[in-house]
């Protein structure tokens, strides 16, 4: 049984705030999105960020375009069912913020990402500081997937997957806190198989 003093409770609150912001997509991969908060609203079928070179790692005219016709080679087309199956497996690692297991889970989650995406995630999201804070907070959590669907394939063959779920945090000496999660993921085919090239807050 932990006896948290006022200062320790305040520290835990700050940790919870940081984790919640991360999970809700307020800071997740914001650096990968070309928009700064204003501008045209992304369409459901093909968000602008999904085609941005900073996300895909490709120039404006991808190398795998078939003669510049806006059609990817068949072998580069990501099948919706395969992308969703991969994401279901990935979610178990990415949304694990239990203090006892989050470190290994987050490392495993980054193995599902492209090198560029994983590097940015490690530098801007799952930082050493945040990892240490969560691991020391005696925090537990539970994630339940409620909805998943796929958009159309992008010109380079990648696909956007839409996901919704419920994340519940169980901090010590505090009531559970439930958050609704809405995210959009871009999945592409690489020599290593299907990988996540970026993701974005799907709310709003």
CSV table of N, CA and C in Angstrom, one decimal, residues 14-95:
chain,number,residue,atom,x,y,z
A,14,UNK,N,0.8,15.0,-12.8
A,14,UNK,CA,1.5,15.5,-14.0
A,14,UNK,C,1.9,14.4,-14.9
A,15,UNK,N,2.3,13.2,-14.4
A,15,UNK,CA,2.6,12.1,-15.2
A,15,UNK,C,1.3,11.6,-16.0
A,16,UNK,N,0.2,11.6,-15.2
A,16,UNK,CA,-1.0,11.1,-15.9
A,16,UNK,C,-1.4,12.1,-17.0
A,17,UNK,N,-1.2,13.4,-16.7
A,17,UNK,CA,-1.6,14.4,-17.7
A,17,UNK,C,-0.7,14.2,-19.0
A,18,UNK,N,0.6,13.9,-18.8
A,18,UNK,CA,1.4,13.7,-19.9
A,18,UNK,C,1.1,12.5,-20.7
A,19,UNK,N,0.8,11.4,-20.0
A,19,UNK,CA,0.4,10.1,-20.7
A,19,UNK,C,-0.9,10.3,-21.4
A,20,UNK,N,-1.9,10.9,-20.8
A,20,UNK,CA,-3.2,11.1,-21.4
A,20,UNK,C,-3.1,12.0,-22.7
A,21,UNK,N,-2.3,13.0,-22.6
A,21,UNK,CA,-2.0,13.9,-23.8
A,21,UNK,C,-1.4,13.1,-24.9
A,22,UNK,N,-0.5,12.2,-24.5
A,22,UNK,CA,0.2,11.3,-25.5
A,22,UNK,C,-0.8,10.4,-26.2
A,23,UNK,N,-1.6,9.7,-25.4
A,23,UNK,CA,-2.6,8.8,-25.9
A,23,UNK,C,-3.6,9.4,-26.7
A,24,UNK,N,-4.1,10.6,-26.3
A,24,UNK,CA,-5.2,11.2,-27.0
A,24,UNK,C,-4.7,11.8,-28.4
A,25,UNK,N,-3.4,11.8,-28.6
A,25,UNK,CA,-3.0,12.2,-29.9
A,25,UNK,C,-2.7,13.7,-30.0
A,26,UNK,N,-2.7,14.4,-28.8
A,26,UNK,CA,-2.4,15.8,-28.8
A,26,UNK,C,-1.0,16.0,-29.2
A,27,UNK,N,-0.1,15.1,-28.8
A,27,UNK,CA,1.3,15.3,-29.1
A,27,UNK,C,1.8,14.2,-30.0
A,28,UNK,N,1.1,13.0,-30.1
A,28,UNK,CA,1.6,11.9,-30.9
A,28,UNK,C,1.8,12.3,-32.3
A,29,UNK,N,3.0,12.2,-32.8
A,29,UNK,CA,3.3,12.4,-34.2
A,29,UNK,C,2.8,13.7,-34.7
A,30,UNK,N,2.7,14.7,-33.9
A,30,UNK,CA,2.3,16.0,-34.4
A,30,UNK,C,3.4,16.6,-35.3
A,31,UNK,N,4.6,16.2,-35.1
A,31,UNK,CA,5.7,16.6,-35.9
A,31,UNK,C,5.7,16.0,-37.3
A,32,UNK,N,4.9,15.0,-37.5
A,32,UNK,CA,4.8,14.4,-38.8
A,32,UNK,C,3.8,15.0,-39.6
A,33,UNK,N,2.9,15.8,-39.0
A,33,UNK,CA,1.8,16.4,-39.8
A,33,UNK,C,2.2,17.7,-40.4
A,34,UNK,N,1.8,17.9,-41.7
A,34,UNK,CA,2.2,19.2,-42.3
A,34,UNK,C,1.4,20.3,-41.9
A,35,UNK,N,0.1,20.1,-41.3
A,35,UNK,CA,-0.7,21.2,-40.9
A,35,UNK,C,-0.2,21.7,-39.6
A,36,UNK,N,-0.4,23.0,-39.3
A,36,UNK,CA,-0.1,23.6,-38.0
A,36,UNK,C,-1.3,23.9,-37.2
A,37,UNK,N,-2.5,23.4,-37.6
A,37,UNK,CA,-3.7,23.6,-36.9
A,37,UNK,C,-4.7,24.3,-37.7
A,38,UNK,N,-4.3,25.1,-38.7
A,38,UNK,CA,-5.3,25.7,-39.6
A,38,UNK,C,-5.2,25.2,-41.0
A,39,UNK,N,-6.2,25.5,-41.8
A,39,UNK,CA,-6.1,25.0,-43.1
A,39,UNK,C,-7.3,24.1,-43.4
A,40,UNK,N,-7.4,23.5,-44.6
A,40,UNK,CA,-8.5,22.7,-45.0
A,40,UNK,C,-8.6,21.4,-44.2
A,41,UNK,N,-9.8,21.0,-43.8
A,41,UNK,CA,-9.9,19.8,-43.0
A,41,UNK,C,-9.7,18.6,-43.9
A,42,UNK,N,-8.9,17.6,-43.4
A,42,UNK,CA,-8.6,16.4,-44.2
A,42,UNK,C,-9.8,15.6,-44.5
A,43,UNK,N,-9.8,15.0,-45.7
A,43,UNK,CA,-10.9,14.2,-46.0
A,43,UNK,C,-10.8,12.8,-45.4
A,44,UNK,N,-12.0,12.2,-45.3
A,44,UNK,CA,-12.0,10.8,-44.7
A,44,UNK,C,-11.3,9.8,-45.5
A,45,UNK,N,-11.3,10.0,-46.8
A,45,UNK,CA,-10.7,9.0,-47.7
A,45,UNK,C,-9.2,9.0,-47.8
A,46,UNK,N,-8.6,10.2,-47.9
A,46,UNK,CA,-7.2,10.4,-48.1
A,46,UNK,C,-6.7,11.6,-47.4
A,47,UNK,N,-6.4,11.6,-46.1
A,47,UNK,CA,-5.9,12.8,-45.4
A,47,UNK,C,-4.6,13.3,-46.1
A,48,UNK,N,-4.4,14.6,-46.1
A,48,UNK,CA,-3.2,15.2,-46.7
A,48,UNK,C,-1.9,14.7,-46.0
A,49,UNK,N,-2.0,14.6,-44.7
A,49,UNK,CA,-0.8,14.1,-44.0
A,49,UNK,C,-0.3,12.8,-44.5
A,50,UNK,N,-1.2,11.9,-45.0
A,50,UNK,CA,-0.9,10.6,-45.4
A,50,UNK,C,0.0,10.6,-46.7
A,51,UNK,N,-0.1,11.7,-47.5
A,51,UNK,CA,0.7,11.8,-48.7
A,51,UNK,C,1.9,12.7,-48.5
A,52,UNK,N,2.1,13.2,-47.4
A,52,UNK,CA,3.2,14.2,-47.1
A,52,UNK,C,4.5,13.5,-47.1
A,53,UNK,N,5.5,14.0,-47.8
A,53,UNK,CA,6.8,13.3,-47.9
A,53,UNK,C,7.4,13.1,-46.5
A,54,UNK,N,7.1,14.0,-45.5
A,54,UNK,CA,7.7,13.8,-44.2
A,54,UNK,C,7.1,12.5,-43.5
A,55,UNK,N,5.9,12.1,-43.9
A,55,UNK,CA,5.3,10.9,-43.4
A,55,UNK,C,5.7,9.7,-44.1
A,56,UNK,N,5.6,9.8,-45.5
A,56,UNK,CA,5.9,8.6,-46.3
A,56,UNK,C,7.4,8.3,-46.5
A,57,UNK,N,8.2,9.4,-46.3
A,57,UNK,CA,9.6,9.2,-46.5
A,57,UNK,C,10.0,9.2,-48.0
A,58,UNK,N,9.0,9.6,-48.8
A,58,UNK,CA,9.2,9.6,-50.3
A,58,UNK,C,9.1,11.0,-50.8
A,59,UNK,N,9.7,11.3,-52.0
A,59,UNK,CA,9.5,12.6,-52.6
A,59,UNK,C,8.0,12.7,-53.1
A,60,UNK,N,7.7,13.9,-53.6
A,60,UNK,CA,6.3,14.1,-54.0
A,60,UNK,C,5.9,13.2,-55.1
A,61,UNK,N,6.9,12.7,-55.9
A,61,UNK,CA,6.6,11.7,-57.0
A,61,UNK,C,7.3,10.5,-56.5
A,62,UNK,N,6.6,9.6,-55.8
A,62,UNK,CA,7.2,8.3,-55.3
A,62,UNK,C,7.9,7.5,-56.3
A,63,UNK,N,9.0,6.9,-55.9
A,63,UNK,CA,9.7,6.0,-56.9
A,63,UNK,C,8.9,4.9,-57.4
A,64,UNK,N,7.9,4.4,-56.6
A,64,UNK,CA,7.2,3.3,-57.0
A,64,UNK,C,5.9,3.6,-57.8
A,65,UNK,N,5.8,4.9,-58.3
A,65,UNK,CA,4.7,5.2,-59.2
A,65,UNK,C,4.9,4.4,-60.5
A,66,UNK,N,3.8,4.0,-61.1
A,66,UNK,CA,3.9,3.2,-62.3
A,66,UNK,C,3.8,4.1,-63.5
A,67,UNK,N,4.9,4.7,-63.9
A,67,UNK,CA,4.9,5.6,-65.1
A,67,UNK,C,4.3,6.9,-64.8
A,68,UNK,N,4.2,7.3,-63.5
A,68,UNK,CA,3.6,8.6,-63.1
A,68,UNK,C,2.1,8.6,-63.3
A,69,UNK,N,1.5,7.5,-63.3
A,69,UNK,CA,0.1,7.4,-63.6
A,69,UNK,C,-0.7,7.5,-62.2
A,70,UNK,N,0.0,7.7,-61.1
A,70,UNK,CA,-0.7,7.7,-59.8
A,70,UNK,C,-1.2,6.4,-59.3
A,71,UNK,N,-0.6,5.3,-59.9
A,71,UNK,CA,-1.0,4.0,-59.5
A,71,UNK,C,0.2,3.2,-59.1
A,72,UNK,N,0.2,2.7,-57.9
A,72,UNK,CA,1.4,1.9,-57.3
A,72,UNK,C,1.5,0.6,-58.0
A,73,UNK,N,2.7,0.0,-58.0
A,73,UNK,CA,2.8,-1.4,-58.5
A,73,UNK,C,2.0,-2.3,-57.6
A,74,UNK,N,1.4,-3.3,-58.2
A,74,UNK,CA,0.6,-4.3,-57.5
A,74,UNK,C,1.2,-4.8,-56.2
A,75,UNK,N,2.5,-5.1,-56.3
A,75,UNK,CA,3.2,-5.7,-55.1
A,75,UNK,C,3.3,-4.7,-53.9
A,76,UNK,N,3.1,-3.4,-54.2
A,76,UNK,CA,3.2,-2.4,-53.2
A,76,UNK,C,1.9,-2.0,-52.6
A,77,UNK,N,0.8,-2.5,-53.1
A,77,UNK,CA,-0.5,-2.2,-52.6
A,77,UNK,C,-0.8,-2.9,-51.3
A,78,UNK,N,-1.1,-2.2,-50.3
A,78,UNK,CA,-1.4,-2.8,-48.9
A,78,UNK,C,-2.9,-3.2,-48.9
A,79,UNK,N,-3.1,-4.4,-48.5
A,79,UNK,CA,-4.5,-4.9,-48.4
A,79,UNK,C,-5.1,-4.5,-47.0
A,80,UNK,N,-6.3,-4.0,-47.0
A,80,UNK,CA,-6.9,-3.5,-45.8
A,80,UNK,C,-6.9,-4.5,-44.7
A,81,UNK,N,-7.3,-5.7,-45.0
A,81,UNK,CA,-7.4,-6.7,-44.0
A,81,UNK,C,-6.1,-7.0,-43.3
A,82,UNK,N,-5.0,-7.1,-44.2
A,82,UNK,CA,-3.7,-7.3,-43.6
A,82,UNK,C,-3.2,-6.2,-42.7
A,83,UNK,N,-3.5,-5.0,-43.2
A,83,UNK,CA,-3.1,-3.8,-42.4
A,83,UNK,C,-3.8,-3.8,-41.0
A,84,UNK,N,-5.1,-4.1,-41.0
A,84,UNK,CA,-5.8,-4.1,-39.8
A,84,UNK,C,-5.4,-5.2,-38.9
A,85,UNK,N,-5.1,-6.4,-39.4
A,85,UNK,CA,-4.6,-7.5,-38.6
A,85,UNK,C,-3.2,-7.1,-37.9
A,86,UNK,N,-2.4,-6.4,-38.7
A,86,UNK,CA,-1.1,-6.0,-38.1
A,86,UNK,C,-1.3,-4.9,-37.0
A,87,UNK,N,-2.2,-4.0,-37.2
A,87,UNK,CA,-2.5,-3.0,-36.3
A,87,UNK,C,-3.1,-3.5,-35.0
A,88,UNK,N,-3.9,-4.5,-35.1
A,88,UNK,CA,-4.5,-5.1,-33.9
A,88,UNK,C,-3.4,-5.7,-33.0
A,89,UNK,N,-2.4,-6.3,-33.6
A,89,UNK,CA,-1.3,-6.9,-32.9
A,89,UNK,C,-0.5,-5.7,-32.2
A,90,UNK,N,-0.2,-4.7,-33.0
A,90,UNK,CA,0.6,-3.5,-32.6
A,90,UNK,C,-0.1,-2.8,-31.4
A,91,UNK,N,-1.4,-2.6,-31.4
A,91,UNK,CA,-2.1,-1.9,-30.4
A,91,UNK,C,-1.8,-2.5,-29.0
A,92,UNK,N,-1.7,-3.8,-28.9
A,92,UNK,CA,-1.4,-4.4,-27.6
A,92,UNK,C,-0.1,-3.9,-27.0
A,93,UNK,N,0.9,-3.6,-27.9
A,93,UNK,CA,2.1,-3.0,-27.4
A,93,UNK,C,2.1,-1.5,-27.2
A,94,UNK,N,1.6,-0.8,-28.2
A,94,UNK,CA,1.6,0.6,-28.2
A,94,UNK,C,0.8,1.3,-27.1
A,95,UNK,N,-0.3,0.6,-26.7
A,95,UNK,CA,-1.2,1.2,-25.7
A,95,UNK,C,-1.0,0.5,-24.3
